[in-house]
Short mmCIF file of C-alpha atoms (C1' of nucleotides) in Angstrom, two decimals:
data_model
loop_
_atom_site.label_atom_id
_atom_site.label_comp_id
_atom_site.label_asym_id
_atom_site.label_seq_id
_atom_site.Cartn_x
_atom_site.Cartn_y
_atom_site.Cartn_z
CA UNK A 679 0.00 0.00 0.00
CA UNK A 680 1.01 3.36 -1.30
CA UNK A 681 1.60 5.89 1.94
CA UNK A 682 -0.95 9.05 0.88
CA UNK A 683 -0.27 12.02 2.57
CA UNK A 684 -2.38 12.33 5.71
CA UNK A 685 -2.48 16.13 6.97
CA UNK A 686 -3.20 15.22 10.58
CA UNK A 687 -1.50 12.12 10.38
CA UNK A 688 1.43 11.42 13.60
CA UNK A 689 3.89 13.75 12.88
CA UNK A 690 5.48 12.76 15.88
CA UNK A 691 5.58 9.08 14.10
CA UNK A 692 7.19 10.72 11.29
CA UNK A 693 9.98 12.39 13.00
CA UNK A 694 10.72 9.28 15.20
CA UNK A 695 10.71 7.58 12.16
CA UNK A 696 13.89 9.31 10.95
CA UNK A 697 15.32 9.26 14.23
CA UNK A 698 14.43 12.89 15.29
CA UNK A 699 12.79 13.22 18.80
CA UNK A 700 9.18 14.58 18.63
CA UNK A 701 10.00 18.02 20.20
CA UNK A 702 7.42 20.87 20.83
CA UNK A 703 9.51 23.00 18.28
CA UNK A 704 9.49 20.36 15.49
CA UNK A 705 6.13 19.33 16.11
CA UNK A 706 4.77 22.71 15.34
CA UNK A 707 7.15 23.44 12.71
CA UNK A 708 6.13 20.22 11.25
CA UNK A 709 1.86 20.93 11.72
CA UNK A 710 2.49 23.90 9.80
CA UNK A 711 4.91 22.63 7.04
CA UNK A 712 2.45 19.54 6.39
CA UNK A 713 -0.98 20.46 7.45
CA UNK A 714 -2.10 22.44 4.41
CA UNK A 715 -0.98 20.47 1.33
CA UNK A 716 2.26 21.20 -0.63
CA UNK A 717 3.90 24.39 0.44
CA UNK A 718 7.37 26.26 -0.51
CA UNK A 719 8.48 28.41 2.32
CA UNK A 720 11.77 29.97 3.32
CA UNK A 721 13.41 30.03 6.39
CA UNK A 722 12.02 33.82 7.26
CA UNK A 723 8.24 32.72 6.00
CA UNK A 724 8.63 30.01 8.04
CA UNK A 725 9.39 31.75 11.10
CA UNK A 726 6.89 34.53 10.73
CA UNK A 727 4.47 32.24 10.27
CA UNK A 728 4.76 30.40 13.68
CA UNK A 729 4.95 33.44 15.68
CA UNK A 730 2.17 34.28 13.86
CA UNK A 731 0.54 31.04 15.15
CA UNK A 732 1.69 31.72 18.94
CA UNK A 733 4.39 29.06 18.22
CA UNK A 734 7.54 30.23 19.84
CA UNK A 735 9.91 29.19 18.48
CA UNK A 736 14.07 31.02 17.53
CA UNK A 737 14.83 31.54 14.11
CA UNK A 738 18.11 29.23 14.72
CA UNK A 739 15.44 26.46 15.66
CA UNK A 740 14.01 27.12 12.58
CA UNK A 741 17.09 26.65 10.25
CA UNK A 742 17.95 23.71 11.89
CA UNK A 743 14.22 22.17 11.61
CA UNK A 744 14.51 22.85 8.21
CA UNK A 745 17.82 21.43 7.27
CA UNK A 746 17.11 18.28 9.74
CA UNK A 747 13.95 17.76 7.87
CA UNK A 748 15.31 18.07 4.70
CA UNK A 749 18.39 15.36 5.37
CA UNK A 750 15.93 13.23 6.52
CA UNK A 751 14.36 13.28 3.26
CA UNK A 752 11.02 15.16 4.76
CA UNK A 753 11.39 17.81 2.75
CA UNK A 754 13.37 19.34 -0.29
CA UNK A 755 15.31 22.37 -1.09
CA UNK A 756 14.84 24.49 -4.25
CA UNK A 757 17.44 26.42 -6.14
CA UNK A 758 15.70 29.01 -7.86
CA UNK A 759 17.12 32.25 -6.37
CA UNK A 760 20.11 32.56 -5.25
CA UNK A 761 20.07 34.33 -1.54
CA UNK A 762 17.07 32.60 -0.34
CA UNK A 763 16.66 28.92 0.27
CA UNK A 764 12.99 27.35 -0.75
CA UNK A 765 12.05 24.26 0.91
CA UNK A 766 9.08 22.26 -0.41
CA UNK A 767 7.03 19.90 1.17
CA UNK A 768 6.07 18.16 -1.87
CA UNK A 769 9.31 15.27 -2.13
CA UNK A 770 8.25 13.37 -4.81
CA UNK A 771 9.81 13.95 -8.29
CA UNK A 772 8.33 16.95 -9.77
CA UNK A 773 9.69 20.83 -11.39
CA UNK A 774 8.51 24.22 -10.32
CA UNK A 775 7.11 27.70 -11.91
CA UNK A 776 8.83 30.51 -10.86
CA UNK A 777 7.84 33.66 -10.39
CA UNK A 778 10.68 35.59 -9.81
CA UNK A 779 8.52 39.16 -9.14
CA UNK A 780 5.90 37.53 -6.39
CA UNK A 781 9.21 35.50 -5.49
CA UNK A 782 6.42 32.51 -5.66
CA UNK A 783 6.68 28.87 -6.85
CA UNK A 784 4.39 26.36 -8.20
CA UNK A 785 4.53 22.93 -8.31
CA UNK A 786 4.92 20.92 -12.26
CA UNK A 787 3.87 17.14 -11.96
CA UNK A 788 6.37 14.88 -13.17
CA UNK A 789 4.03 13.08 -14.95
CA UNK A 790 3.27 14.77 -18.68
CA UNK A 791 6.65 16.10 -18.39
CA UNK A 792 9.32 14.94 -20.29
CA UNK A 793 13.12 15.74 -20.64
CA UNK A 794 14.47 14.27 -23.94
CA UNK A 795 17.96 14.15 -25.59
CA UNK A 796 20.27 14.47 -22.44
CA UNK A 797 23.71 13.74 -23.14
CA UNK A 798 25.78 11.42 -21.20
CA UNK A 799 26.82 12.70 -17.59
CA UNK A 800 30.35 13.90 -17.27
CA UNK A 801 33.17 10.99 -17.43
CA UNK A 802 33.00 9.69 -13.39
CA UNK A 803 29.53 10.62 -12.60
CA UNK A 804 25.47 9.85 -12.68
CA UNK A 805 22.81 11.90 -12.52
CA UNK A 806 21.16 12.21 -9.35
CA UNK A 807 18.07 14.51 -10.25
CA UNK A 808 16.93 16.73 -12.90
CA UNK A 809 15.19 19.82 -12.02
CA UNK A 810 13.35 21.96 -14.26
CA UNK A 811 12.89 25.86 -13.46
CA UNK A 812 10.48 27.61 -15.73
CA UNK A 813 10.92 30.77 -15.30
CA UNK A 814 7.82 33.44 -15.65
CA UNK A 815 7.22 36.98 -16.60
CA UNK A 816 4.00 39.29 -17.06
CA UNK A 817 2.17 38.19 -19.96
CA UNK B 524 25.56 37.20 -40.75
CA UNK B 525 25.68 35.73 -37.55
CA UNK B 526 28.45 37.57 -34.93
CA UNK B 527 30.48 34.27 -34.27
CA UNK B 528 32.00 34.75 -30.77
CA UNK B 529 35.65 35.84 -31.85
CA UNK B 530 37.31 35.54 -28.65
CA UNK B 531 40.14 39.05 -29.11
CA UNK B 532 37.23 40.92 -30.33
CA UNK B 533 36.90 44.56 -29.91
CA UNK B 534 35.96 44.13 -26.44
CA UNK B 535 35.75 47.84 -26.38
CA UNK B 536 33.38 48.09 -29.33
CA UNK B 537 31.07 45.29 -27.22
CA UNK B 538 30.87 47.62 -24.21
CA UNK B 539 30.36 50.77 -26.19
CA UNK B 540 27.54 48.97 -27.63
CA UNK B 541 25.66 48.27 -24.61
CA UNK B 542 26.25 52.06 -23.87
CA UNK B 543 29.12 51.04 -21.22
CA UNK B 544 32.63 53.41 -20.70
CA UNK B 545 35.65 50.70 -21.94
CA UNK B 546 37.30 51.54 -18.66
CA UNK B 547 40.95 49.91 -17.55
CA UNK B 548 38.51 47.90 -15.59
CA UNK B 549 35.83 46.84 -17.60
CA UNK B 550 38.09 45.84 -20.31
CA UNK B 551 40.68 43.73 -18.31
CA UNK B 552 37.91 41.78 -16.36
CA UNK B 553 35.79 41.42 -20.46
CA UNK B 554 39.23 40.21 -21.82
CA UNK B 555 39.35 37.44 -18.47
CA UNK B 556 35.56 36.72 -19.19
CA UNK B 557 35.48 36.41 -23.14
CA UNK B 558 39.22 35.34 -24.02
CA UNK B 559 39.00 31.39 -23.32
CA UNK B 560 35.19 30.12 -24.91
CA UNK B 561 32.70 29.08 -22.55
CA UNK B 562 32.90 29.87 -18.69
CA UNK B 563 31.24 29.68 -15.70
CA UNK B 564 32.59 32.38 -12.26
CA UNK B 565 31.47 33.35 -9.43
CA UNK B 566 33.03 36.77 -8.01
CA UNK B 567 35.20 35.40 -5.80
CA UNK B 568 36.93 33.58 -8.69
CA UNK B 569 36.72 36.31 -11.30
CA UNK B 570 38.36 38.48 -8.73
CA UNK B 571 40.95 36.24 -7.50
CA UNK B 572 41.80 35.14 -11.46
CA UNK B 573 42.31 39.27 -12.00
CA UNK B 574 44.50 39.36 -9.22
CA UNK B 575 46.79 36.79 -10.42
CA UNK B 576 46.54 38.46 -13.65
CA UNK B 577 48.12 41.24 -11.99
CA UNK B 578 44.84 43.29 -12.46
CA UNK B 579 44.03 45.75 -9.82
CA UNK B 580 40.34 45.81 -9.24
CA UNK B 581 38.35 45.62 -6.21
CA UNK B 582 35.72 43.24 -5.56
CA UNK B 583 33.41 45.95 -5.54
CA UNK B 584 33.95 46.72 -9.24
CA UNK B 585 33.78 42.88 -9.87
CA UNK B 586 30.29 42.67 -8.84
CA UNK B 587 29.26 46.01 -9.96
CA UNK B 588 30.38 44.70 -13.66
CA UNK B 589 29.31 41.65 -13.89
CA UNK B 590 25.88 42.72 -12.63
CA UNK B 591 26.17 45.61 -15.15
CA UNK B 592 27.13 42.75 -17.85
CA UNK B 593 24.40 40.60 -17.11
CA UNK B 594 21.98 43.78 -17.62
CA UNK B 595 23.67 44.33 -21.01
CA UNK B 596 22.95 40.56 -22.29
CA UNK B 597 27.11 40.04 -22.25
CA UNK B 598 26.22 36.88 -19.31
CA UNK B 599 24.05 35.32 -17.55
CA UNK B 600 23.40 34.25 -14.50
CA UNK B 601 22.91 30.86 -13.40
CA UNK B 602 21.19 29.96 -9.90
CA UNK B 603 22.42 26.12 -8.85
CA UNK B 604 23.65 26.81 -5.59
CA UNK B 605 21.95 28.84 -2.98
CA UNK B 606 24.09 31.29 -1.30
CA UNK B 607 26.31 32.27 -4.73
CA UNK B 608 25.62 33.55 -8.10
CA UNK B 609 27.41 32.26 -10.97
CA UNK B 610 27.76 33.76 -13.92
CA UNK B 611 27.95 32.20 -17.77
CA UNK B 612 29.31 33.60 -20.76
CA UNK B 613 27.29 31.92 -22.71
CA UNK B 614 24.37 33.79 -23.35
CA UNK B 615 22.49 31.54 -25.90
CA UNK B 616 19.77 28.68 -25.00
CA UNK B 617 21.39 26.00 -23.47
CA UNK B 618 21.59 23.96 -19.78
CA UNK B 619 23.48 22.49 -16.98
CA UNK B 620 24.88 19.47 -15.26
CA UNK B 621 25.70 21.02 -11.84
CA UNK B 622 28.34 19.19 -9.72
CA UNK B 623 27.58 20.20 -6.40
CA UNK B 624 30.73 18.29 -4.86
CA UNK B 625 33.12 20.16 -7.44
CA UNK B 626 30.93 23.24 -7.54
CA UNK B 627 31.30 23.09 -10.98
CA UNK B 628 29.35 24.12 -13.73
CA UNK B 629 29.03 22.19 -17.34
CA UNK B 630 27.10 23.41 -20.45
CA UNK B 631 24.22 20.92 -22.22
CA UNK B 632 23.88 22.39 -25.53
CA UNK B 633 20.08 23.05 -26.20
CA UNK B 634 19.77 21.51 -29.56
CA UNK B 635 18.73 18.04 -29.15
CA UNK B 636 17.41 18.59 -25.79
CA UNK B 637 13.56 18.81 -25.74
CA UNK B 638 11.08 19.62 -22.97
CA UNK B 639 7.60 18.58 -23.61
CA UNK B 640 4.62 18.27 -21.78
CA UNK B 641 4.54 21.38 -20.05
CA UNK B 642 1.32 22.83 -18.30
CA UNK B 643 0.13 26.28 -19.19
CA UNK B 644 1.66 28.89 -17.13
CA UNK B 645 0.10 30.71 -14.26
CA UNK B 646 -2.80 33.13 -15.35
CA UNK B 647 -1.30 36.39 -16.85
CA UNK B 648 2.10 35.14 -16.60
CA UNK B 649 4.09 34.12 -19.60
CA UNK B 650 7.18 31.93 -19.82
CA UNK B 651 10.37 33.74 -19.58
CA UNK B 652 12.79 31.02 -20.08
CA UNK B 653 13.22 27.27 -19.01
CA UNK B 654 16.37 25.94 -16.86
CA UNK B 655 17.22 22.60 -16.77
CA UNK B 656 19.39 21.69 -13.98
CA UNK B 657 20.84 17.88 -13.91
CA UNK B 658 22.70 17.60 -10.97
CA UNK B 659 25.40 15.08 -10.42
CA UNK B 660 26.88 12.68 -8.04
CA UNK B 661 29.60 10.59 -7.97
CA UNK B 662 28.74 7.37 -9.92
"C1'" DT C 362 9.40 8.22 39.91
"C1'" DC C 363 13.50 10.27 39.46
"C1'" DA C 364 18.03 11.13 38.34
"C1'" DA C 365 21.43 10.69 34.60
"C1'" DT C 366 22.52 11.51 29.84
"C1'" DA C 367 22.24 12.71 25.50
"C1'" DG C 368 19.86 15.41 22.27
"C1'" DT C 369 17.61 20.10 21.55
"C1'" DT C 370 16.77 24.98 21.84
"C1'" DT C 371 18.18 29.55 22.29
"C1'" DA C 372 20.18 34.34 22.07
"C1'" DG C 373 23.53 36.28 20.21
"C1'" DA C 374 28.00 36.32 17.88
"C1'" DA C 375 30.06 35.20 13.71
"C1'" DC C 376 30.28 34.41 8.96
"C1'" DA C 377 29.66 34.54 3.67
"C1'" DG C 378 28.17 36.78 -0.14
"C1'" DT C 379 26.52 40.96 -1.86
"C1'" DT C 380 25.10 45.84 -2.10
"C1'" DA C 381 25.37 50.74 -0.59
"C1'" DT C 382 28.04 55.02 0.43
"C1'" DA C 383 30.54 58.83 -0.57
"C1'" DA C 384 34.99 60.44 -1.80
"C1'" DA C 385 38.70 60.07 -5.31
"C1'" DC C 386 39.33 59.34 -10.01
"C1'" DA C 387 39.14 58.88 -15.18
"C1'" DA C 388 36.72 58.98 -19.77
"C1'" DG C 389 34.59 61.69 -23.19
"C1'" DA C 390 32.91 66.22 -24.84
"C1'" DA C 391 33.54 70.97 -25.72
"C1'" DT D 1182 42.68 71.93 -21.24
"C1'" DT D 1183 38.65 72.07 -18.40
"C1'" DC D 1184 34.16 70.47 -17.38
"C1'" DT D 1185 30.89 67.03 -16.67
"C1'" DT D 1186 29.44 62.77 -15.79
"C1'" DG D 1187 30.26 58.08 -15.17
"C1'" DT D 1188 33.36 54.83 -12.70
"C1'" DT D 1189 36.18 52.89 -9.11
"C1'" DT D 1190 37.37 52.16 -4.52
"C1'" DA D 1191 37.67 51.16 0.51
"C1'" DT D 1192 34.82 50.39 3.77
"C1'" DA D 1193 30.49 50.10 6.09
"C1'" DA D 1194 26.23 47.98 5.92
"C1'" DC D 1195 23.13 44.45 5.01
"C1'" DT D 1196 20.91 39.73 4.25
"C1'" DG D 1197 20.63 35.09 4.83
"C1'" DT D 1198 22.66 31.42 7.30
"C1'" DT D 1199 25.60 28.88 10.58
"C1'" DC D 1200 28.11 28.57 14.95
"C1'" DT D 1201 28.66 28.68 20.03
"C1'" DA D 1202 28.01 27.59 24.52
"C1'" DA D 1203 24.78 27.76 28.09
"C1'" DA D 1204 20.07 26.51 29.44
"C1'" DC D 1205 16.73 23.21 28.74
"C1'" DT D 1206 14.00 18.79 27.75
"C1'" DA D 1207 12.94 14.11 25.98
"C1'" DT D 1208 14.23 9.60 26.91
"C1'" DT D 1209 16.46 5.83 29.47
"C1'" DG D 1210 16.98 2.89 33.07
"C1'" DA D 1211 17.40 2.33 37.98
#
DNA sequence: TCAATAGTTTAGAACAGTTATAAACAAGAA
DNA sequence: TTCTTGTTTATAACTGTTCTAAACTATTGA
């Protein structure tokens, strides 16, 4: 059986499952990263948004819940601007819209999408992902 | 006719085209930029390559020109690694394998490459360009 | 239930990369 | 030349991120 993504679902689970302890500070970090479908948020966004939630919470704590999540495979950074790390909730193999005005992203399926006529990785290396940054302006 | 790069070009006549002053400057870092083909710097590397050039310019007027470069169309930037800007002389369509180990930066020609399957963009947005990223690890 | 201990959080300092400031300087025009 | 305007520079400032070391807390096992 397929894992879906349950919203509510034990976070605290989750984290154990990747050998992180269930604190208050991830838990929260985690009910807001998770509990509203897929999301890209930066580090400041983040942050913001907690206190915003009456989650205390320092902004260190926040870093570090994002780069622990994202070694643990939980979530995944985005390269789109350089001076601002986007992390994305949504893991699974897929390429992003960017709007570099609003600063927003949005999520391409994998699935339709196809990248044709790669050449052979350099001499010593494989190809570990492929990411694929449209890149918007106005209309 | 279509302006083959000729790597001793008028460097000059370039910058006077894009309404820039051919300073002492300007020239010696276009000369570093344009004489060897394709290329891929960050700052720090420009500037430490015009040092050992015995170039005297400060990192201040590195950054200022190649941001004023990229403006003119003369590079481009490339955004693989959060946290610092490359920059590619090679202005025309084309992608990357990105070695994040090495840091380093190789060219995919476009021809032959195809991206299909796309969705429509965002509502009153308009695609700007597409960036294919292939990152590597070791094999 | 309660230490012991090992992992976590925190404020704040430190750091990296980049941009801003304002004074000195140099290119182009007259 | 001299004037004007654009350019360069050292340095300060700024932004995003990581580090530090002390305070704290989840877990373990007695």
């Amino acid at each position: 059986m397929i894992p879906i993504a349950r919203p509510f679902a034990r976070i605290a689970e989750r984290l154990r499952g990747v050998g992180l302890r269930p604190t208050r500070q991830r838990l929260s970090l985690g009910r807001i990263l998770f509990a509203k479908g897929d999301r890209h948020v930066t580090a400041e966004m983040l942050h913001d948004e907690a206190q915003a939630d009456g989650v205390r919470v320092s902004l260190a704590t926040v870093y570090n819940t994002l780069n622990q999540f994202t070694a643990a495979g939980l979530l995944r950074e985005v390269a789109v601007d350089t001076g601002r790390s986007y992390f994305d909730t949504n893991t699974s193999r897929h390429h992003h819209f960017y709007d570099h005005r609003g600063r927003e992203l949005t999520d391409i399926p994998a699935e339709g999408l196809r990248v044709q006529g790669l050449p052979r990785p350099p001499e010593g290396l494989a190809i570990d992902r492929i990411d694929v940054v449209v890149r918007l302006k106005k209309a």
